[in-house]
Coordinates of C-alpha atoms in Angstrom, one line a residue:
M1 CA 97.9 52.7 154.0
R2 CA 96.9 49.4 153.0
R3 CA 100.0 47.4 153.8
S4 CA 100.2 49.3 157.3
Y5 CA 96.7 48.0 157.7
K6 CA 97.4 44.7 157.0
K7 CA 100.5 44.8 159.5
Y8 CA 98.5 46.2 162.0
K9 CA 95.9 43.4 161.8
R10 CA 98.6 40.8 161.7
F11 CA 100.0 42.2 165.4
L12 CA 96.4 41.9 166.8
C13 CA 95.9 38.5 165.7
L14 CA 99.2 37.5 167.4
I15 CA 98.6 39.2 170.5
L16 CA 95.0 37.8 170.9
F17 CA 96.4 34.3 170.6
L18 CA 99.2 34.8 172.8
T19 CA 97.0 36.1 175.6
L20 CA 94.3 33.4 175.0
G21 CA 97.5 30.8 175.5
L22 CA 98.4 32.3 178.6
G23 CA 95.6 32.0 180.3
L24 CA 94.6 28.3 179.7
P25 CA 96.3 25.3 181.7
E26 CA 98.3 22.4 180.1
A27 CA 96.4 20.2 177.9
G28 CA 95.2 16.7 179.4
G29 CA 95.9 18.0 183.1
R30 CA 94.0 19.7 186.2
K31 CA 95.1 22.8 187.7
E32 CA 95.8 22.2 191.2
G33 CA 97.4 24.3 193.7
P34 CA 100.7 24.5 194.1
H35 CA 101.3 21.6 197.0
G36 CA 98.1 19.5 195.9
E37 CA 98.7 15.4 196.1
N38 CA 97.6 15.3 192.8
A39 CA 99.9 18.0 191.3
Q40 CA 101.8 16.5 188.3
K41 CA 105.1 17.3 187.5
R42 CA 105.8 19.5 184.6
P43 CA 108.1 18.1 182.5
S44 CA 111.1 19.8 181.5
R45 CA 112.1 21.6 178.4
S46 CA 114.6 19.0 177.5
S47 CA 112.2 16.1 178.0
E48 CA 109.6 18.1 175.8
M49 CA 112.0 18.3 173.0
K50 CA 113.1 15.0 173.5
S51 CA 109.7 13.7 173.2
G52 CA 109.0 15.8 170.4
R53 CA 105.9 17.2 172.1
C54 CA 104.6 20.3 173.3
S55 CA 102.2 21.4 176.2
Y56 CA 100.5 23.6 174.0
T57 CA 100.1 24.3 170.1
F58 CA 98.3 27.1 168.4
I59 CA 98.0 27.9 164.7
V60 CA 98.5 31.4 164.1
P61 CA 96.2 32.6 161.0
Q62 CA 97.9 33.9 158.1
Q63 CA 101.3 32.9 158.8
K64 CA 103.0 30.1 157.2
L65 CA 104.6 28.0 159.7
T66 CA 105.9 24.3 159.0
G67 CA 105.9 23.2 162.5
A68 CA 104.3 23.5 165.9
L69 CA 104.6 26.8 167.8
C70 CA 106.0 26.1 171.4
V71 CA 105.1 28.7 174.0
K72 CA 106.8 28.3 177.4
T73 CA 105.1 28.9 180.2
E74 CA 107.4 28.2 183.3
S75 CA 108.6 31.6 183.6
G76 CA 105.8 34.4 184.0
A77 CA 107.9 37.4 183.9
A78 CA 109.3 36.4 180.4
N79 CA 105.6 36.5 179.2
H80 CA 105.0 39.7 181.1
S81 CA 107.9 41.4 178.9
E82 CA 106.9 40.3 176.0
V83 CA 103.1 41.3 176.3
A84 CA 104.7 45.0 177.4
A85 CA 106.8 44.7 174.3
L86 CA 103.7 44.1 172.2
R87 CA 101.7 46.5 174.3
A88 CA 104.3 49.2 173.3
E89 CA 104.5 48.2 170.0
L90 CA 100.8 48.6 169.6
K91 CA 100.9 51.9 171.3
R92 CA 103.7 53.3 169.0
Q93 CA 101.3 51.8 166.1
Q94 CA 98.5 53.6 167.4
E95 CA 100.7 56.6 167.4
L96 CA 101.7 56.2 163.8
L97 CA 98.2 55.6 162.9
E98 CA 97.0 58.9 164.6
K99 CA 100.0 60.7 162.8
L100 CA 98.9 59.0 159.5
R101 CA 95.3 59.8 160.1
E102 CA 96.6 63.6 161.0
Q103 CA 98.7 63.7 157.7
L104 CA 95.8 62.3 155.8
E105 CA 93.6 65.2 157.2
Q106 CA 96.4 67.9 156.2
E107 CA 96.6 66.3 152.9
G108 CA 92.8 66.6 152.5
S109 CA 92.7 70.2 153.6
L110 CA 95.6 70.7 151.2
A111 CA 93.5 69.4 148.2
M112 CA 90.9 71.7 149.3
E113 CA 92.9 74.6 149.1
V114 CA 94.3 73.4 145.7
R115 CA 90.6 73.4 144.2
A116 CA 89.9 76.7 145.6
L117 CA 93.2 78.1 143.9
R118 CA 92.3 76.5 140.9
K119 CA 88.7 77.6 140.9
E120 CA 90.3 81.3 141.7
S121 CA 92.9 81.0 138.8
N122 CA 89.9 80.5 136.5
S123 CA 87.8 83.0 137.6
M124 CA 91.2 85.0 137.1
N125 CA 91.6 83.7 133.4
A126 CA 88.2 85.0 133.1
R127 CA 88.6 88.4 134.3
I128 CA 91.7 89.1 132.0
A129 CA 90.3 87.6 129.1
Q130 CA 87.6 90.2 130.0
L131 CA 89.7 93.1 130.5
Y132 CA 91.9 92.2 127.3
A133 CA 88.8 92.6 125.2
Q134 CA 88.2 95.8 127.1
L135 CA 91.7 97.0 126.0
L136 CA 91.2 95.9 122.8
H137 CA 88.1 98.1 122.4
E138 CA 89.7 100.8 123.8
V139 CA 92.5 100.5 121.4
I140 CA 90.4 100.5 118.5
H141 CA 88.5 103.5 120.0
K142 CA 92.0 105.4 120.3
K143 CA 92.6 104.5 116.6
D144 CA 88.9 106.1 115.8
Q145 CA 89.8 109.2 117.9
A146 CA 93.1 109.8 116.1
L147 CA 91.5 109.6 112.6
E148 CA 89.0 112.0 113.5
Q149 CA 91.7 114.5 115.4
R150 CA 93.5 114.3 112.0
R151 CA 90.2 115.0 110.2
V152 CA 89.7 118.0 112.5
E153 CA 93.4 119.2 111.9
N154 CA 93.1 119.3 108.5
L155 CA 89.7 121.2 108.6
L156 CA 91.7 123.7 111.0
L157 CA 94.3 124.1 108.8
N158 CA 91.9 124.9 105.7
A159 CA 90.3 127.0 108.2
T160 CA 93.5 128.7 109.0
S161 CA 94.7 129.0 105.4
Q162 CA 91.5 130.9 104.8
A163 CA 92.0 133.1 107.9
L164 CA 95.2 134.3 106.3
Q165 CA 93.8 134.7 102.9
V166 CA 91.2 137.2 104.7
S167 CA 93.9 138.8 106.6
S168 CA 96.1 139.3 103.5
N169 CA 92.8 140.8 102.1
Y170 CA 92.4 143.0 104.9
R171 CA 95.9 144.5 104.7
E172 CA 95.2 145.3 101.3
L173 CA 92.4 147.2 102.5
E174 CA 94.4 148.8 105.4
K175 CA 96.8 150.1 102.7
K176 CA 94.5 151.7 101.0
Y177 CA 92.8 153.1 103.9
G178 CA 96.3 154.3 104.8
A179 CA 96.8 156.1 101.6
L180 CA 93.5 157.9 101.7
T181 CA 94.2 158.6 105.3
S182 CA 97.7 160.3 104.2
T183 CA 96.2 162.3 101.5
M184 CA 94.0 163.8 103.6
S185 CA 96.3 164.6 106.3
S186 CA 98.5 166.5 103.6
Q187 CA 95.7 168.3 102.3
N188 CA 94.9 169.4 105.5
Q189 CA 98.4 170.5 105.9
L190 CA 98.5 172.2 102.4
I191 CA 95.3 174.2 103.6
A192 CA 96.8 175.4 106.9
R193 CA 99.9 176.6 105.6
L194 CA 97.9 178.7 103.0
E195 CA 95.8 180.0 105.3
K196 CA 98.7 181.3 107.4
Q197 CA 100.2 182.7 104.2
C198 CA 97.3 184.3 103.3
Q199 CA 96.7 187.9 104.6
C200 CA 93.5 189.6 103.2
R201 CA 92.6 193.3 104.1
N202 CA 89.5 195.2 104.0
T203 CA 87.4 192.3 102.5
T204 CA 84.2 190.8 103.4
P205 CA 83.1 187.3 103.3
S206 CA 80.7 188.1 100.3
S207 CA 83.6 188.8 98.5
L208 CA 85.5 185.8 99.3
V209 CA 82.7 183.6 98.5
G210 CA 81.9 185.0 94.9
N211 CA 85.1 186.0 93.9
K212 CA 87.5 183.4 95.3
S213 CA 89.8 186.1 95.8
C214 CA 90.7 188.8 97.7
S215 CA 91.2 192.7 95.9
S216 CA 93.7 194.0 98.5
C217 CA 95.7 190.8 99.7
L218 CA 99.0 190.2 99.5
C219 CA 98.6 186.3 97.9
V220 CA 95.7 184.7 96.5
C221 CA 93.0 183.2 99.3
V222 CA 91.7 179.9 98.8
T223 CA 88.8 178.4 100.0
T224 CA 87.9 175.4 102.5
E225 CA 87.5 173.3 99.1
P226 CA 90.3 170.9 98.9
P227 CA 92.9 171.5 95.8
R228 CA 92.4 169.2 92.9
T229 CA 95.8 168.2 92.4
Q230 CA 99.0 167.7 95.1
S231 CA 101.7 167.2 92.8
N232 CA 103.3 170.1 93.2
V233 CA 103.0 170.3 96.9
Q234 CA 103.7 166.7 98.3
P235 CA 105.0 164.8 95.1
N236 CA 106.0 161.9 97.2
Y237 CA 102.9 161.5 99.5
S238 CA 101.1 158.7 97.4
S239 CA 103.9 156.5 97.5
E240 CA 104.4 157.5 101.1
A241 CA 101.4 156.2 102.1
N242 CA 101.5 153.2 100.2
E243 CA 104.1 152.0 103.1
M244 CA 101.7 152.8 105.8
T245 CA 100.0 149.0 106.4
N246 CA 100.1 149.0 110.3
D247 CA 97.5 148.6 112.8
V248 CA 98.4 151.6 114.5
Q249 CA 97.8 154.1 111.8
R250 CA 94.1 152.4 111.5
D251 CA 93.7 152.7 115.6
Q252 CA 94.5 156.3 115.4
S253 CA 92.1 157.6 112.9
A254 CA 89.1 157.3 115.5
L255 CA 91.4 159.5 118.4
P256 CA 89.8 162.4 120.0
P257 CA 90.6 165.9 118.0
Q258 CA 92.1 167.2 121.2
Q259 CA 94.8 164.6 121.1
D260 CA 95.4 164.5 117.2
N261 CA 98.5 166.9 116.5
T262 CA 99.1 165.8 113.1
M263 CA 98.1 168.7 111.4
G264 CA 101.6 169.9 111.4
G265 CA 105.0 168.4 110.4
P266 CA 105.7 165.5 109.5
W267 CA 108.5 165.8 111.9
R268 CA 112.0 163.3 112.1
D269 CA 110.9 162.3 115.5
C270 CA 109.6 163.8 118.7
Q271 CA 112.6 165.5 120.0
H272 CA 111.9 167.4 116.3
V273 CA 108.6 167.9 117.6
F274 CA 109.6 169.3 120.8
D275 CA 111.8 171.7 119.3
S276 CA 109.5 173.0 116.9
G277 CA 107.6 174.4 120.2
E278 CA 105.0 171.1 120.3
T279 CA 105.1 170.8 124.1
T280 CA 101.9 168.9 124.2
S281 CA 102.1 165.0 124.6
G282 CA 99.6 163.5 122.0
I283 CA 100.3 161.7 118.5
Y284 CA 102.0 163.2 116.2
L285 CA 103.0 162.7 112.2
L286 CA 106.6 161.5 111.8
R287 CA 108.6 160.9 108.5
P288 CA 112.3 159.7 109.6
Q289 CA 114.9 161.0 107.2
S290 CA 116.0 158.9 104.2
A291 CA 112.9 156.6 104.5
N292 CA 109.9 156.7 102.2
R293 CA 107.3 156.4 104.7
L294 CA 104.9 157.9 106.8
L295 CA 104.1 157.0 110.5
Q296 CA 102.3 158.0 113.4
A297 CA 103.7 157.9 117.0
W298 CA 102.7 159.1 120.5
C299 CA 105.0 161.8 121.7
E300 CA 105.6 162.2 125.3
Q301 CA 106.8 165.8 126.4
S302 CA 106.1 165.8 130.0
R303 CA 108.7 163.0 131.2
A304 CA 112.5 163.7 131.5
Q305 CA 112.4 167.2 129.7
G306 CA 110.4 165.8 127.0
G307 CA 111.1 165.1 123.4
W308 CA 110.4 161.1 123.8
T309 CA 109.4 159.1 121.0
V310 CA 106.9 156.0 122.7
I311 CA 107.7 152.7 120.7
Q312 CA 105.9 150.6 123.5
R313 CA 103.1 150.9 126.1
R314 CA 101.7 148.1 128.4
Q315 CA 99.0 149.4 130.6
D316 CA 95.7 147.4 131.0
G317 CA 96.1 144.6 128.7
S318 CA 93.5 145.5 126.5
V319 CA 96.0 144.3 123.0
N320 CA 97.2 141.0 122.4
F321 CA 100.8 141.1 122.3
F322 CA 101.2 137.2 120.8
R323 CA 101.8 138.3 117.3
T324 CA 103.5 137.1 114.4
W325 CA 106.5 138.6 112.5
E326 CA 104.5 140.6 110.0
Q327 CA 102.4 142.1 112.9
Y328 CA 105.7 143.0 114.7
K329 CA 107.2 144.4 111.9
Q330 CA 104.3 146.8 110.8
G331 CA 103.3 147.9 114.2
F332 CA 99.7 147.0 116.3
G333 CA 97.4 148.6 119.1
N334 CA 95.9 151.9 119.8
L335 CA 98.7 154.9 119.8
D336 CA 96.5 156.5 122.8
G337 CA 96.6 153.0 124.9
E338 CA 98.7 149.7 124.7
Y339 CA 100.6 149.7 121.5
W340 CA 104.0 148.3 119.5
L341 CA 105.1 151.2 117.0
G342 CA 106.7 148.6 114.7
L343 CA 110.5 146.9 114.1
E344 CA 110.6 148.4 110.5
H345 CA 109.7 152.1 111.9
L346 CA 112.1 151.5 114.7
Y347 CA 114.9 150.6 112.2
W348 CA 114.4 153.7 110.1
L349 CA 113.9 156.0 113.2
T350 CA 117.4 154.8 114.8
K351 CA 119.0 154.9 111.6
Q352 CA 119.2 158.7 111.3
A353 CA 120.9 159.6 114.5
N354 CA 122.1 158.2 117.8
Y355 CA 119.1 157.5 120.1
K356 CA 118.7 156.4 123.5
L357 CA 116.3 154.3 125.5
R358 CA 114.5 154.8 128.6
V359 CA 112.1 152.1 130.1
I360 CA 109.7 152.9 132.6
L361 CA 108.4 150.4 134.9
E362 CA 105.6 150.6 137.5
D363 CA 104.6 148.1 139.7
W364 CA 101.1 147.1 141.5
Q365 CA 101.9 149.1 144.2
G366 CA 102.7 152.3 142.5
R367 CA 106.1 152.2 142.3
Q368 CA 108.4 153.3 139.3
V369 CA 111.4 152.6 138.5
F370 CA 113.4 153.2 135.1
A371 CA 116.3 152.0 133.1
E372 CA 118.4 154.1 130.3
Y373 CA 120.8 152.9 127.8
D374 CA 122.8 155.3 126.1
S375 CA 122.9 153.9 123.0
F376 CA 120.0 152.1 120.9
H377 CA 119.4 151.2 117.4
L378 CA 118.1 147.9 115.0
E379 CA 119.8 146.1 112.3
P380 CA 117.6 145.6 109.3
E381 CA 115.1 143.0 108.7
S382 CA 117.8 141.0 106.8
D383 CA 119.5 140.7 110.0
W384 CA 116.5 140.2 111.9
Y385 CA 116.2 143.6 113.6
R386 CA 119.4 142.6 115.8
L387 CA 119.1 144.7 118.9
R388 CA 122.1 147.2 119.5
L389 CA 122.4 148.5 123.2
G390 CA 124.8 151.0 125.2
E391 CA 125.8 151.4 128.6
Y392 CA 123.1 150.9 131.2
H393 CA 122.0 153.6 133.9
G394 CA 119.2 153.7 136.1
N395 CA 117.7 152.1 139.4
A396 CA 115.6 149.6 138.0
G397 CA 118.4 147.1 137.2
D398 CA 119.8 145.7 134.0
S399 CA 117.7 143.1 132.6
L400 CA 117.8 144.2 129.0
S401 CA 121.7 143.7 128.3
W402 CA 121.5 139.8 128.2
H403 CA 119.3 140.2 125.2
N404 CA 122.0 142.6 123.3
N405 CA 123.1 141.3 120.0
K406 CA 120.2 139.3 119.5
A407 CA 117.7 138.8 116.7
F408 CA 113.8 139.3 117.0
T409 CA 111.9 136.3 117.6
T410 CA 108.2 135.6 117.2
L411 CA 106.0 132.6 116.7
D412 CA 106.3 132.2 113.2
R413 CA 110.2 133.2 113.3
D414 CA 112.4 131.3 115.7
K415 CA 115.8 133.3 116.1
D416 CA 116.7 132.8 119.7
S417 CA 119.7 130.6 120.9
Y418 CA 116.9 128.2 122.7
S419 CA 116.6 124.5 121.2
G420 CA 112.7 125.4 121.4
N421 CA 110.9 128.6 120.3
C422 CA 111.4 131.3 123.2
A423 CA 108.5 132.9 121.7
H424 CA 105.8 130.4 122.1
Y425 CA 106.9 129.8 125.9
Q426 CA 107.0 133.7 126.9
K427 CA 103.7 134.5 124.6
G428 CA 105.5 137.2 123.0
G429 CA 107.5 138.9 120.4
W430 CA 111.3 139.5 121.7
W431 CA 114.9 139.7 121.4
Y432 CA 115.0 136.6 123.3
H433 CA 118.3 134.8 124.2
M434 CA 117.7 131.3 126.4
C435 CA 115.1 132.9 126.7
A436 CA 114.4 136.0 128.7
H437 CA 115.7 138.2 131.3
S438 CA 112.9 140.6 130.5
N439 CA 109.4 140.0 128.6
L440 CA 108.2 143.4 128.1
N441 CA 105.9 142.1 125.3
G442 CA 104.6 139.1 127.4
V443 CA 100.8 138.2 128.9
W444 CA 99.2 140.8 131.2
Y445 CA 98.7 139.6 134.3
R446 CA 96.2 141.5 137.0
G447 CA 97.6 141.8 140.4
G448 CA 101.3 141.3 140.2
H449 CA 102.1 137.7 141.2
Y450 CA 100.8 135.3 138.8
R451 CA 100.7 131.1 138.2
S452 CA 101.5 130.1 134.9
R453 CA 103.3 126.9 133.6
Y454 CA 106.0 129.1 132.1
Q455 CA 107.4 132.7 133.0
D456 CA 105.4 134.4 130.0
G457 CA 104.0 137.6 132.0
V458 CA 105.3 141.1 131.7
Y459 CA 108.5 141.0 133.7
W460 CA 111.9 143.0 134.3
A461 CA 113.9 140.4 136.3
E462 CA 115.8 142.8 138.2
F463 CA 112.8 144.4 139.3
H464 CA 110.4 141.6 141.1
G465 CA 111.4 138.6 139.3
G466 CA 110.3 136.8 136.6
S467 CA 106.8 135.7 138.1
Y468 CA 105.6 139.3 139.0
S469 CA 103.7 140.8 135.8
L470 CA 104.2 144.9 135.8
K471 CA 101.2 146.8 135.6
R472 CA 102.7 149.7 133.3
V473 CA 105.5 149.5 131.2
F474 CA 106.7 152.3 128.5
M475 CA 109.5 152.1 125.9
M476 CA 110.7 155.4 124.6
I477 CA 113.6 156.8 122.3
N478 CA 115.3 160.0 122.1
L479 CA 118.3 161.9 121.1
F480 CA 121.3 161.2 122.8
H481 CA 123.4 164.2 123.9
R482 CA 126.8 163.5 124.7

């Protein structure tokens, strides 16, 4: 810009001197009219060049000239054209100067924007440093939380082990309680049998109390006191009582007397109960053939010609069915409400004869359907109580054959065909495949349709689908007659 300014200054000086030179008269003469007498004749350019003199001489500032500067003033048209050219050049230089000034202003605005961007960049760097410090603090905090979580998990594991120990002790008590219950039941049965056999005639109550015998009885009468020994009556009751370790036996002890029908028997199954003349539905004492165990079950004598042994019931959600393998093996719940009879009991029951399975389903509108399979039994625990089913009949749709020949799976025993544990997702124990077309041991949801992350309700896929939790479910077995 400094060089352009110097150039511009030189042009101004040249134009100034040229303008002054064109307006002055010749040196040493007077200016007269063109026809005056005293007018002197202007020498020609050739004579001027010959004499070596010029009419006007100007010294241009800041120009390195070695001789005189001659200006021809004869033709005014030539001088005007040069002035016009100089003015055009001056105008062009002014325009250039304006462009330079505008460019300078633009560069100044750009410089201001650059400064603003630098300031914003500095603030952003400070913000990034602040966020980095905050992130570092969060990472440290998360690490501390992970350590705390591991500590809590260790405490939970310790508490779980203690709970398992308490549960083991509780089961030992349950075994003892079951033994006492079985002993009491056997004693009551013995008393009932002896009372039926004893036919006392012409005997007063006083003689029965005083002599504890009848003078004219066909047999010996006994009092209501339990006998001191039972070895000659039921030699295997003590060993059988040791096998009764499930929750079902515990829950039945508080049943109303009108529903407890364990005074008779024990029977092989509920069909045996029905054939013996007991046609009232209720709880009966069973003893499967070839099984050194006693068990109690609900016998359904009013449905489908009676004789049904109920192995599972869901009706109000009062019992949690999300249980362990051992609990599903031994059974749990309340025999007059929701309960699971037990896989081990089912194995021994279905081993003694050919049984059929009947599943009764009821929705929340009161509609009842059923699914029946003409063959049903379980493999032993060594084969994970594998399910064996026969041909399907009924109006509920077949949602159990898909589980045929599948092992039983619980939360702590994963025997299904899925990569994960179906019992974890379905919230129950079942003969899962990948995973379920039926889940009758799932979560009991009120109202039918339910919302859950997984299909974990009490459902039968062929009856309302997997997102509908049924209101009532009964699983029963009975002898299959061809």
